[in-house]
mmCIF file of C-alpha atoms in Angstrom:
data_model
loop_
_atom_site.group_PDB
_atom_site.id
_atom_site.type_symbol
_atom_site.label_atom_id
_atom_site.label_comp_id
_atom_site.label_asym_id
_atom_site.label_seq_id
_atom_site.Cartn_x
_atom_site.Cartn_y
_atom_site.Cartn_z
ATOM 1 C CA UNK A 1 37.550 113.140 129.786
ATOM 2 C CA UNK A 2 38.532 110.499 127.047
ATOM 3 C CA UNK A 3 35.252 108.161 126.568
ATOM 4 C CA UNK A 4 37.471 105.435 128.308
ATOM 5 C CA UNK A 5 38.793 107.529 131.120
ATOM 6 C CA UNK A 6 35.992 107.077 133.404
ATOM 7 C CA UNK A 7 35.787 102.940 132.869
ATOM 8 C CA UNK A 8 37.715 100.919 135.291
ATOM 9 C CA UNK A 9 40.310 99.567 133.362
ATOM 10 C CA UNK A 10 41.510 96.217 133.249
ATOM 11 C CA UNK A 11 44.234 95.487 135.302
ATOM 12 C CA UNK A 12 46.764 92.655 133.494
ATOM 13 C CA UNK A 13 50.529 91.549 134.761
ATOM 14 C CA UNK A 14 52.755 89.398 132.701
ATOM 15 C CA UNK A 15 55.149 86.947 134.045
ATOM 16 C CA UNK A 16 57.759 85.878 132.053
ATOM 17 C CA UNK A 17 58.997 88.587 129.700
ATOM 18 C CA UNK A 18 61.117 86.707 126.541
ATOM 19 C CA UNK A 19 59.852 87.231 122.772
ATOM 20 C CA UNK A 20 56.706 85.758 123.059
ATOM 21 C CA UNK A 21 55.321 88.116 125.550
ATOM 22 C CA UNK A 22 56.221 91.234 123.393
ATOM 23 C CA UNK A 23 53.125 89.841 121.387
ATOM 24 C CA UNK A 24 51.144 90.046 124.580
ATOM 25 C CA UNK A 25 52.427 93.677 125.909
ATOM 26 C CA UNK A 26 51.744 95.192 122.754
ATOM 27 C CA UNK A 27 48.305 93.720 122.259
ATOM 28 C CA UNK A 28 47.278 94.728 126.057
ATOM 29 C CA UNK A 29 49.155 98.216 125.492
ATOM 30 C CA UNK A 30 47.148 99.184 122.739
ATOM 31 C CA UNK A 31 43.647 98.323 124.313
ATOM 32 C CA UNK A 32 42.078 101.521 125.736
ATOM 33 C CA UNK A 33 40.684 99.458 128.244
ATOM 34 C CA UNK A 34 43.792 97.684 129.627
ATOM 35 C CA UNK A 35 46.380 98.830 132.283
ATOM 36 C CA UNK A 36 49.463 96.810 132.126
ATOM 37 C CA UNK A 37 50.597 96.994 136.174
ATOM 38 C CA UNK A 38 53.342 94.445 136.734
ATOM 39 C CA UNK A 39 55.934 92.186 135.068
ATOM 40 C CA UNK A 40 58.036 89.274 136.475
ATOM 41 C CA UNK A 41 61.175 87.626 134.739
ATOM 42 C CA UNK A 42 63.680 85.306 136.336
ATOM 43 C CA UNK A 43 66.543 86.882 134.351
ATOM 44 C CA UNK A 44 67.356 90.429 135.182
ATOM 45 C CA UNK A 45 66.707 93.424 133.498
ATOM 46 C CA UNK A 46 63.784 91.975 131.383
ATOM 47 C CA UNK A 47 60.669 93.135 133.722
ATOM 48 C CA UNK A 48 62.343 96.393 133.785
ATOM 49 C CA UNK A 49 62.700 96.790 130.171
ATOM 50 C CA UNK A 50 58.764 96.063 129.548
ATOM 51 C CA UNK A 51 57.751 98.442 132.265
ATOM 52 C CA UNK A 52 59.776 101.251 130.633
ATOM 53 C CA UNK A 53 58.095 100.169 127.325
ATOM 54 C CA UNK A 54 54.564 99.813 128.477
ATOM 55 C CA UNK A 55 54.323 101.299 131.951
ATOM 56 C CA UNK A 56 53.683 99.717 135.175
ATOM 57 C CA UNK A 57 56.272 98.300 137.523
ATOM 58 C CA UNK A 58 58.930 95.436 137.708
ATOM 59 C CA UNK A 59 58.809 92.826 140.472
ATOM 60 C CA UNK A 60 60.543 90.253 141.661
ATOM 61 C CA UNK A 61 57.911 87.681 142.132
ATOM 62 C CA UNK A 62 54.779 86.204 141.165
ATOM 63 C CA UNK A 63 53.433 86.923 144.565
ATOM 64 C CA UNK A 64 54.206 90.913 143.975
ATOM 65 C CA UNK A 65 52.535 90.378 140.923
ATOM 66 C CA UNK A 66 49.440 89.306 142.711
ATOM 67 C CA UNK A 67 49.465 91.782 145.475
ATOM 68 C CA UNK A 68 49.864 94.328 142.592
ATOM 69 C CA UNK A 69 45.931 94.188 142.102
ATOM 70 C CA UNK A 70 46.140 92.373 138.939
ATOM 71 C CA UNK A 71 42.749 91.042 137.225
ATOM 72 C CA UNK A 72 44.378 88.797 134.617
ATOM 73 C CA UNK A 73 48.071 87.343 134.104
ATOM 74 C CA UNK A 74 49.933 86.275 131.125
ATOM 75 C CA UNK A 75 51.950 83.806 131.686
ATOM 76 C CA UNK A 76 54.746 83.486 128.918
ATOM 77 C CA UNK A 77 57.570 81.651 130.518
ATOM 78 C CA UNK A 78 58.612 78.543 129.364
ATOM 79 C CA UNK A 79 56.633 75.413 128.723
ATOM 80 C CA UNK A 80 57.880 73.311 131.581
ATOM 81 C CA UNK A 81 57.068 76.183 134.170
ATOM 82 C CA UNK A 82 53.524 77.001 133.248
ATOM 83 C CA UNK A 83 51.625 74.620 135.288
ATOM 84 C CA UNK A 84 53.448 75.618 138.632
ATOM 85 C CA UNK A 85 52.859 79.226 137.886
ATOM 86 C CA UNK A 86 49.301 78.831 136.754
ATOM 87 C CA UNK A 87 48.391 77.215 139.856
ATOM 88 C CA UNK A 88 49.629 79.796 141.958
ATOM 89 C CA UNK A 89 48.397 82.685 140.344
ATOM 90 C CA UNK A 90 44.468 80.648 139.994
ATOM 91 C CA UNK A 91 44.994 79.766 143.859
ATOM 92 C CA UNK A 92 45.351 83.378 144.498
ATOM 93 C CA UNK A 93 41.877 83.950 142.854
ATOM 94 C CA UNK A 94 44.093 85.551 139.831
ATOM 95 C CA UNK A 95 42.539 84.781 136.354
ATOM 96 C CA UNK A 96 45.092 83.379 133.828
ATOM 97 C CA UNK A 97 46.068 83.474 129.753
ATOM 98 C CA UNK A 98 48.509 80.897 129.086
ATOM 99 C CA UNK A 99 50.987 80.889 126.208
ATOM 100 C CA UNK A 100 50.564 77.616 124.358
ATOM 101 C CA UNK A 101 51.183 74.579 124.791
ATOM 102 C CA UNK A 102 49.273 75.304 128.423
ATOM 103 C CA UNK A 103 50.962 72.549 130.089
ATOM 104 C CA UNK A 104 53.371 69.671 128.788
ATOM 105 C CA UNK A 105 51.263 67.184 129.902
ATOM 106 C CA UNK A 106 47.872 65.898 130.566
ATOM 107 C CA UNK A 107 48.282 65.183 134.183
ATOM 108 C CA UNK A 108 49.598 68.825 134.516
ATOM 109 C CA UNK A 109 46.492 69.894 132.774
ATOM 110 C CA UNK A 110 44.540 68.510 135.106
ATOM 111 C CA UNK A 111 46.296 69.767 137.852
ATOM 112 C CA UNK A 112 45.802 73.418 136.927
ATOM 113 C CA UNK A 113 41.778 72.547 136.125
ATOM 114 C CA UNK A 114 41.909 71.622 139.858
ATOM 115 C CA UNK A 115 43.712 75.072 140.844
ATOM 116 C CA UNK A 116 41.123 76.689 138.449
ATOM 117 C CA UNK A 117 38.267 75.030 140.474
ATOM 118 C CA UNK A 118 39.405 75.743 143.715
ATOM 119 C CA UNK A 119 40.112 79.484 143.206
ATOM 120 C CA UNK A 120 36.999 79.997 141.473
ATOM 121 C CA UNK A 121 38.600 81.814 138.545
ATOM 122 C CA UNK A 122 39.599 81.122 134.976
ATOM 123 C CA UNK A 123 42.547 79.616 133.199
ATOM 124 C CA UNK A 124 42.476 80.853 129.303
ATOM 125 C CA UNK A 125 45.040 79.385 126.669
ATOM 126 C CA UNK A 126 46.669 81.606 123.480
ATOM 127 C CA UNK A 127 45.080 79.452 120.577
ATOM 128 C CA UNK A 128 44.836 82.652 118.584
ATOM 129 C CA UNK A 129 44.318 80.629 115.331
ATOM 130 C CA UNK A 130 40.481 80.039 116.325
ATOM 131 C CA UNK A 131 40.105 83.846 116.926
ATOM 132 C CA UNK A 132 41.013 85.373 113.150
ATOM 133 C CA UNK A 133 38.359 86.364 110.874
ATOM 134 C CA UNK A 134 38.892 83.685 108.519
ATOM 135 C CA UNK A 135 38.563 80.952 111.083
ATOM 136 C CA UNK A 136 35.236 82.636 113.014
ATOM 137 C CA UNK A 137 33.668 81.996 109.525
ATOM 138 C CA UNK A 138 34.705 78.816 108.644
ATOM 139 C CA UNK A 139 33.645 77.112 112.383
ATOM 140 C CA UNK A 140 30.259 78.979 111.471
ATOM 141 C CA UNK A 141 30.088 77.985 108.186
ATOM 142 C CA UNK A 142 31.106 74.272 108.981
ATOM 143 C CA UNK A 143 28.841 73.836 112.182
ATOM 144 C CA UNK A 144 25.977 75.191 109.828
ATOM 145 C CA UNK A 145 26.444 72.561 107.015
ATOM 146 C CA UNK A 146 27.017 75.298 104.476
ATOM 147 C CA UNK A 147 30.044 73.538 103.531
ATOM 148 C CA UNK A 148 29.143 70.297 103.330
ATOM 149 C CA UNK A 149 30.430 66.891 105.437
ATOM 150 C CA UNK A 150 34.125 66.551 105.845
ATOM 151 C CA UNK A 151 35.494 63.852 104.194
ATOM 152 C CA UNK A 152 39.501 64.159 104.213
ATOM 153 C CA UNK A 153 41.819 66.483 105.748
ATOM 154 C CA UNK A 154 45.240 67.348 105.586
ATOM 155 C CA UNK A 155 46.975 69.554 108.441
ATOM 156 C CA UNK A 156 50.691 70.315 107.588
ATOM 157 C CA UNK A 157 53.214 72.675 109.844
ATOM 158 C CA UNK A 158 56.267 72.295 108.047
ATOM 159 C CA UNK A 159 58.867 74.646 109.732
ATOM 160 C CA UNK A 160 62.523 74.995 109.567
ATOM 161 C CA UNK A 161 64.766 75.507 112.326
ATOM 162 C CA UNK A 162 68.429 75.754 112.672
ATOM 163 C CA UNK A 163 70.326 73.426 115.460
ATOM 164 C CA UNK A 164 70.644 76.820 117.020
ATOM 165 C CA UNK A 165 67.826 77.442 117.803
ATOM 166 C CA UNK A 166 67.564 74.612 120.147
ATOM 167 C CA UNK A 167 71.195 75.288 121.381
ATOM 168 C CA UNK A 168 71.203 78.431 121.691
ATOM 169 C CA UNK A 169 68.418 78.851 124.548
ATOM 170 C CA UNK A 170 68.571 76.946 127.621
ATOM 171 C CA UNK A 171 65.076 75.570 127.984
ATOM 172 C CA UNK A 172 64.910 74.147 124.430
ATOM 173 C CA UNK A 173 65.468 70.724 123.099
ATOM 174 C CA UNK A 174 64.825 68.770 125.965
ATOM 175 C CA UNK A 175 61.843 67.136 127.749
ATOM 176 C CA UNK A 176 62.285 69.183 130.926
ATOM 177 C CA UNK A 177 62.035 72.421 129.492
ATOM 178 C CA UNK A 178 59.783 72.063 126.151
ATOM 179 C CA UNK A 179 57.818 68.920 127.326
ATOM 180 C CA UNK A 180 58.005 67.892 123.802
ATOM 181 C CA UNK A 181 59.177 68.675 120.386
ATOM 182 C CA UNK A 182 57.628 70.403 117.503
ATOM 183 C CA UNK A 183 54.071 68.139 117.613
ATOM 184 C CA UNK A 184 53.615 70.045 120.688
ATOM 185 C CA UNK A 185 55.218 73.437 120.748
ATOM 186 C CA UNK A 186 54.942 74.441 117.123
ATOM 187 C CA UNK A 187 52.379 72.157 115.429
ATOM 188 C CA UNK A 188 49.976 72.689 118.698
ATOM 189 C CA UNK A 189 48.027 76.248 116.609
ATOM 190 C CA UNK A 190 47.744 73.792 113.336
ATOM 191 C CA UNK A 191 46.067 70.700 115.198
ATOM 192 C CA UNK A 192 43.896 72.905 117.357
ATOM 193 C CA UNK A 193 42.208 74.938 114.360
ATOM 194 C CA UNK A 194 41.872 71.486 112.250
ATOM 195 C CA UNK A 195 40.274 70.363 115.764
ATOM 196 C CA UNK A 196 38.108 73.668 116.106
ATOM 197 C CA UNK A 197 37.156 72.944 112.251
ATOM 198 C CA UNK A 198 36.472 69.297 112.123
ATOM 199 C CA UNK A 199 35.126 68.175 115.686
ATOM 200 C CA UNK A 200 35.986 65.498 117.739
ATOM 201 C CA UNK A 201 38.352 62.941 116.927
ATOM 202 C CA UNK A 202 38.098 59.154 118.185
ATOM 203 C CA UNK A 203 41.449 57.513 117.108
ATOM 204 C CA UNK A 204 45.370 58.314 116.249
ATOM 205 C CA UNK A 205 48.234 56.041 114.651
ATOM 206 C CA UNK A 206 51.619 58.092 114.255
ATOM 207 C CA UNK A 207 55.228 57.553 113.727
ATOM 208 C CA UNK A 208 57.746 60.182 115.285
ATOM 209 C CA UNK A 209 61.232 60.671 114.135
ATOM 210 C CA UNK A 210 64.588 62.407 114.688
ATOM 211 C CA UNK A 211 66.101 63.337 111.510
ATOM 212 C CA UNK A 212 68.794 66.128 112.117
ATOM 213 C CA UNK A 213 68.601 68.289 114.919
ATOM 214 C CA UNK A 214 70.407 68.024 118.358
ATOM 215 C CA UNK A 215 66.971 67.696 120.490
ATOM 216 C CA UNK A 216 66.015 64.543 122.948
ATOM 217 C CA UNK A 217 62.469 64.360 121.060
ATOM 218 C CA UNK A 218 61.280 63.988 117.842
ATOM 219 C CA UNK A 219 62.444 67.036 114.523
ATOM 220 C CA UNK A 220 59.067 65.465 112.675
ATOM 221 C CA UNK A 221 56.456 63.689 112.865
ATOM 222 C CA UNK A 222 53.705 62.065 111.064
ATOM 223 C CA UNK A 223 49.696 61.076 112.139
ATOM 224 C CA UNK A 224 46.779 59.528 111.206
ATOM 225 C CA UNK A 225 43.658 60.741 112.674
ATOM 226 C CA UNK A 226 40.068 59.665 112.669
ATOM 227 C CA UNK A 227 37.104 61.487 113.652
ATOM 228 C CA UNK A 228 33.904 61.275 114.819
ATOM 229 C CA UNK A 229 31.794 62.186 111.855
ATOM 230 C CA UNK A 230 33.898 59.359 110.075
ATOM 231 C CA UNK A 231 36.459 61.977 108.379
ATOM 232 C CA UNK A 232 39.929 61.150 108.360
ATOM 233 C CA UNK A 233 43.318 63.229 108.162
ATOM 234 C CA UNK A 234 46.758 63.298 108.319
ATOM 235 C CA UNK A 235 48.800 65.461 110.084
ATOM 236 C CA UNK A 236 52.600 66.351 109.230
ATOM 237 C CA UNK A 237 54.983 68.282 111.337
ATOM 238 C CA UNK A 238 58.240 69.522 111.074
ATOM 239 C CA UNK A 239 61.518 71.316 111.634
ATOM 240 C CA UNK A 240 63.499 70.464 108.889
ATOM 241 C CA UNK A 241 61.513 71.918 105.814
ATOM 242 C CA UNK A 242 63.209 74.291 104.365
ATOM 243 C CA UNK A 243 59.961 75.776 102.381
ATOM 244 C CA UNK A 244 57.835 76.379 105.307
ATOM 245 C CA UNK A 245 54.115 76.575 104.935
ATOM 246 C CA UNK A 246 51.432 76.009 107.371
ATOM 247 C CA UNK A 247 48.265 74.438 105.800
ATOM 248 C CA UNK A 248 44.932 72.781 106.489
ATOM 249 C CA UNK A 249 43.162 71.434 103.885
ATOM 250 C CA UNK A 250 39.174 70.069 104.308
ATOM 251 C CA UNK A 251 37.377 68.223 101.354
ATOM 252 C CA UNK A 252 33.808 67.908 101.934
ATOM 253 C CA UNK A 253 31.047 66.410 99.555
ATOM 254 C CA UNK A 254 30.924 70.411 98.531
ATOM 255 C CA UNK A 255 34.218 71.426 97.997
ATOM 256 C CA UNK A 256 37.515 71.948 99.483
ATOM 257 C CA UNK A 257 38.142 74.182 102.192
ATOM 258 C CA UNK A 258 41.776 75.631 102.604
ATOM 259 C CA UNK A 259 44.188 77.941 104.715
ATOM 260 C CA UNK A 260 47.551 78.455 103.659
ATOM 261 C CA UNK A 261 49.860 80.502 105.619
ATOM 262 C CA UNK A 262 52.941 80.515 107.723
ATOM 263 C CA UNK A 263 52.959 81.866 110.941
ATOM 264 C CA UNK A 264 49.194 83.531 111.033
ATOM 265 C CA UNK A 265 46.748 83.661 108.403
ATOM 266 C CA UNK A 266 44.567 86.670 106.828
ATOM 267 C CA UNK A 267 41.537 86.669 105.072
ATOM 268 C CA UNK A 268 42.955 86.170 101.641
ATOM 269 C CA UNK A 269 44.877 83.107 102.827
ATOM 270 C CA UNK A 270 41.558 81.153 102.754
ATOM 271 C CA UNK A 271 39.849 79.451 100.071
ATOM 272 C CA UNK A 272 36.725 78.037 99.027
ATOM 273 C CA UNK A 273 36.908 75.347 95.821
ATOM 274 C CA UNK A 274 33.590 74.228 95.056
ATOM 275 C CA UNK A 275 33.364 70.260 93.781
ATOM 276 C CA UNK A 276 33.181 70.340 89.573
ATOM 277 C CA UNK A 277 29.720 69.432 89.795
ATOM 278 C CA UNK A 278 27.215 72.217 89.223
ATOM 279 C CA UNK A 279 24.149 70.931 90.708
ATOM 280 C CA UNK A 280 26.163 69.782 94.430
ATOM 281 C CA UNK A 281 28.271 73.124 94.270
ATOM 282 C CA UNK A 282 25.120 75.280 93.675
ATOM 283 C CA UNK A 283 23.834 73.630 97.116
ATOM 284 C CA UNK A 284 27.546 74.734 99.258
ATOM 285 C CA UNK A 285 29.939 77.379 99.576
ATOM 286 C CA UNK A 286 30.723 80.178 101.400
ATOM 287 C CA UNK A 287 34.500 81.197 101.059
ATOM 288 C CA UNK A 288 35.440 82.428 104.819
ATOM 289 C CA UNK A 289 38.101 84.675 102.896
ATOM 290 C CA UNK A 290 35.372 87.185 101.659
ATOM 291 C CA UNK A 291 32.142 85.234 103.104
ATOM 292 C CA UNK A 292 30.442 85.586 99.514
ATOM 293 C CA UNK A 293 27.479 83.595 98.643
ATOM 294 C CA UNK A 294 28.021 81.307 95.136
ATOM 295 C CA UNK A 295 27.762 84.235 92.581
ATOM 296 C CA UNK A 296 28.419 87.082 94.837
ATOM 297 C CA UNK A 297 31.468 88.996 94.424
ATOM 298 C CA UNK A 298 32.163 90.514 98.182
ATOM 299 C CA UNK A 299 31.963 90.076 101.624
ATOM 300 C CA UNK A 300 28.361 91.261 103.107
ATOM 301 C CA UNK A 301 27.620 94.351 103.996
ATOM 302 C CA UNK A 302 26.844 95.612 107.904
ATOM 303 C CA UNK A 303 23.355 94.288 108.256
ATOM 304 C CA UNK A 304 23.549 91.269 105.547
ATOM 305 C CA UNK A 305 21.822 88.593 107.309
ATOM 306 C CA UNK A 306 24.871 86.082 106.772
ATOM 307 C CA UNK A 307 26.882 88.966 108.575
ATOM 308 C CA UNK A 308 26.522 87.606 112.116
ATOM 309 C CA UNK A 309 28.990 89.388 113.740
ATOM 310 C CA UNK A 310 31.662 91.975 113.141
ATOM 311 C CA UNK A 311 34.249 89.488 112.016
ATOM 312 C CA UNK A 312 32.161 88.558 109.160
ATOM 313 C CA UNK A 313 32.637 92.346 107.826
ATOM 314 C CA UNK A 314 35.989 93.626 109.280
ATOM 315 C CA UNK A 315 39.156 91.488 108.634
ATOM 316 C CA UNK A 316 40.847 90.239 111.934
ATOM 317 C CA UNK A 317 44.719 88.577 111.150
ATOM 318 C CA UNK A 318 45.060 85.345 113.241
ATOM 319 C CA UNK A 319 47.669 87.056 115.559
ATOM 320 C CA UNK A 320 47.625 87.508 119.362
ATOM 321 C CA UNK A 321 46.018 90.657 119.650
ATOM 322 C CA UNK A 322 42.740 89.052 118.000
ATOM 323 C CA UNK A 323 42.362 86.998 121.141
ATOM 324 C CA UNK A 324 43.557 89.449 123.609
ATOM 325 C CA UNK A 325 41.103 91.663 122.218
ATOM 326 C CA UNK A 326 38.416 89.413 122.602
ATOM 327 C CA UNK A 327 39.438 88.244 125.932
ATOM 328 C CA UNK A 328 39.638 91.936 127.393
ATOM 329 C CA UNK A 329 36.044 92.230 125.768
ATOM 330 C CA UNK A 330 34.461 89.400 127.141
ATOM 331 C CA UNK A 331 35.990 89.952 130.736
ATOM 332 C CA UNK A 332 35.214 93.710 130.810
ATOM 333 C CA UNK A 333 31.667 92.569 129.723
ATOM 334 C CA UNK A 334 31.484 89.712 132.190
ATOM 335 C CA UNK A 335 30.899 87.115 129.195
ATOM 336 C CA UNK A 336 32.561 83.710 129.504
ATOM 337 C CA UNK A 337 35.560 84.053 126.884
ATOM 338 C CA UNK A 338 35.551 80.601 124.753
ATOM 339 C CA UNK A 339 39.064 79.342 124.553
ATOM 340 C CA UNK A 340 39.137 77.844 127.863
ATOM 341 C CA UNK A 341 41.434 75.285 129.512
ATOM 342 C CA UNK A 342 38.829 73.034 129.142
ATOM 343 C CA UNK A 343 38.265 73.759 125.773
ATOM 344 C CA UNK A 344 41.882 73.145 124.816
ATOM 345 C CA UNK A 345 41.848 69.851 126.251
ATOM 346 C CA UNK A 346 40.622 67.668 123.090
ATOM 347 C CA UNK A 347 43.878 69.253 121.265
ATOM 348 C CA UNK A 348 45.922 68.435 124.229
ATOM 349 C CA UNK A 349 44.523 64.903 124.035
ATOM 350 C CA UNK A 350 45.698 64.478 120.834
ATOM 351 C CA UNK A 351 48.892 65.855 120.819
ATOM 352 C CA UNK A 352 49.385 63.454 123.822
ATOM 353 C CA UNK A 353 47.903 60.533 121.670
ATOM 354 C CA UNK A 354 50.270 61.055 118.531
ATOM 355 C CA UNK A 355 53.431 61.136 121.313
ATOM 356 C CA UNK A 356 51.897 57.592 122.763
ATOM 357 C CA UNK A 357 51.066 56.231 119.412
ATOM 358 C CA UNK A 358 54.551 57.404 117.821
ATOM 359 C CA UNK A 359 57.029 56.317 120.871
ATOM 360 C CA UNK A 360 54.634 54.020 122.771
ATOM 361 C CA UNK A 361 53.279 51.835 118.797
ATOM 362 C CA UNK A 362 49.560 51.177 117.866
ATOM 363 C CA UNK A 363 46.529 52.982 117.603
ATOM 364 C CA UNK A 364 45.719 55.571 120.195
ATOM 365 C CA UNK A 365 42.287 56.541 121.276
ATOM 366 C CA UNK A 366 40.572 59.288 122.595
ATOM 367 C CA UNK A 367 40.193 58.463 126.408
ATOM 368 C CA UNK A 368 43.102 55.683 126.451
ATOM 369 C CA UNK A 369 45.435 58.492 128.358
ATOM 370 C CA UNK A 370 43.832 58.511 131.362
ATOM 371 C CA UNK A 371 45.551 59.085 134.673
ATOM 372 C CA UNK A 372 47.761 56.150 135.341
ATOM 373 C CA UNK A 373 49.153 55.581 131.731
ATOM 374 C CA UNK A 374 52.530 56.601 131.009
ATOM 375 C CA UNK A 375 51.754 59.220 128.518
ATOM 376 C CA UNK A 376 49.523 60.970 130.625
ATOM 377 C CA UNK A 377 52.065 61.883 132.985
ATOM 378 C CA UNK A 378 54.583 62.481 130.243
ATOM 379 C CA UNK A 379 54.964 63.062 126.322
ATOM 380 C CA UNK A 380 58.055 60.821 126.743
ATOM 381 C CA UNK A 381 55.720 58.105 128.171
ATOM 382 C CA UNK A 382 58.414 57.622 131.145
ATOM 383 C CA UNK A 383 60.798 56.008 129.145
ATOM 384 C CA UNK A 384 64.722 56.083 129.558
ATOM 385 C CA UNK A 385 66.628 57.916 126.831
ATOM 386 C CA UNK A 386 68.323 55.159 125.105
ATOM 387 C CA UNK A 387 64.478 53.899 124.273
ATOM 388 C CA UNK A 388 63.634 57.162 123.270
ATOM 389 C CA UNK A 389 66.247 57.242 120.812
ATOM 390 C CA UNK A 390 65.459 53.410 119.666
ATOM 391 C CA UNK A 391 61.700 54.624 118.548
ATOM 392 C CA UNK A 392 62.770 57.914 117.094
ATOM 393 C CA UNK A 393 65.204 56.402 114.404
ATOM 394 C CA UNK A 394 63.567 56.961 111.153
#
């Protein structure tokens, strides 16, 4: 008997068996203490293909997924369906991991949170960029003040999608299926990582435009964000940028922290550039890519007092497996996994505020988007199509 065979596995189901679900399934299948038991999709054949590839059974409803005795269910359906499915599972007493964006409005997020409380279980959100080793180190270094006080930041999600990306899939390109444009569906990872590093935001001024794509919402947006610390940041999102990049740069009193990648980073994608003042530079700076102290050549060895966790020694890329492995470990050990629905609220509030400012106009402050505010209920603010079109003109 192998060491893992005498341990009760975590029983996992997947609802939604499209492209992104493959990343969930692979991560679960590679974990020695997970058993994939049930799959459901409304498209014939998809769930069966997952069962053939990973074991378990294809079932015909969410209720049958629950009946299979699952401990955790990944929700990987189109964003517009997340809230209803999550509420059904949570109300049945099942933990869920919801693919980003968790919901398509703050109102839906509140509804899922209520179902979570009533069900006595937990909703988690896929925000895997928090979980790569570079971000784990960078967050701890920022929290400790080792990189100095942040002053200016840049957050870019500059990607390229063809017209066919939206027209070839029936749920894309419109508010009902996606809930919003790239600010919600694509930039949310970078925006979440920015907040993970910078802390609480206070206000935003934004502009949303439709430049080229056949969609109901924006294909690019720009925002200026102020933070509680006094720092400021620009957030630029685009799906019309041929040279694609995902980048976060944070300029602090001690230097420049940067991660530059595309769809997921590795340690080598992180860098630290000290200020050109030797006296100031000597007080700050640990490279989150190598975790090297000033003047050191390599990452710390195991046992080094700077190595507070395994992530400081071993590289963990920012993929689904990074978060799912941590989630599974936390659930099996009875620990609270950090990337909860509640922890994702600040990110969804900022995304909603970008739409509220970009389409509604003016400065939006955190706390403005309470129940009753039009952009709390919908990211189009309840505006009719003609009004949205008029406000997206460059």
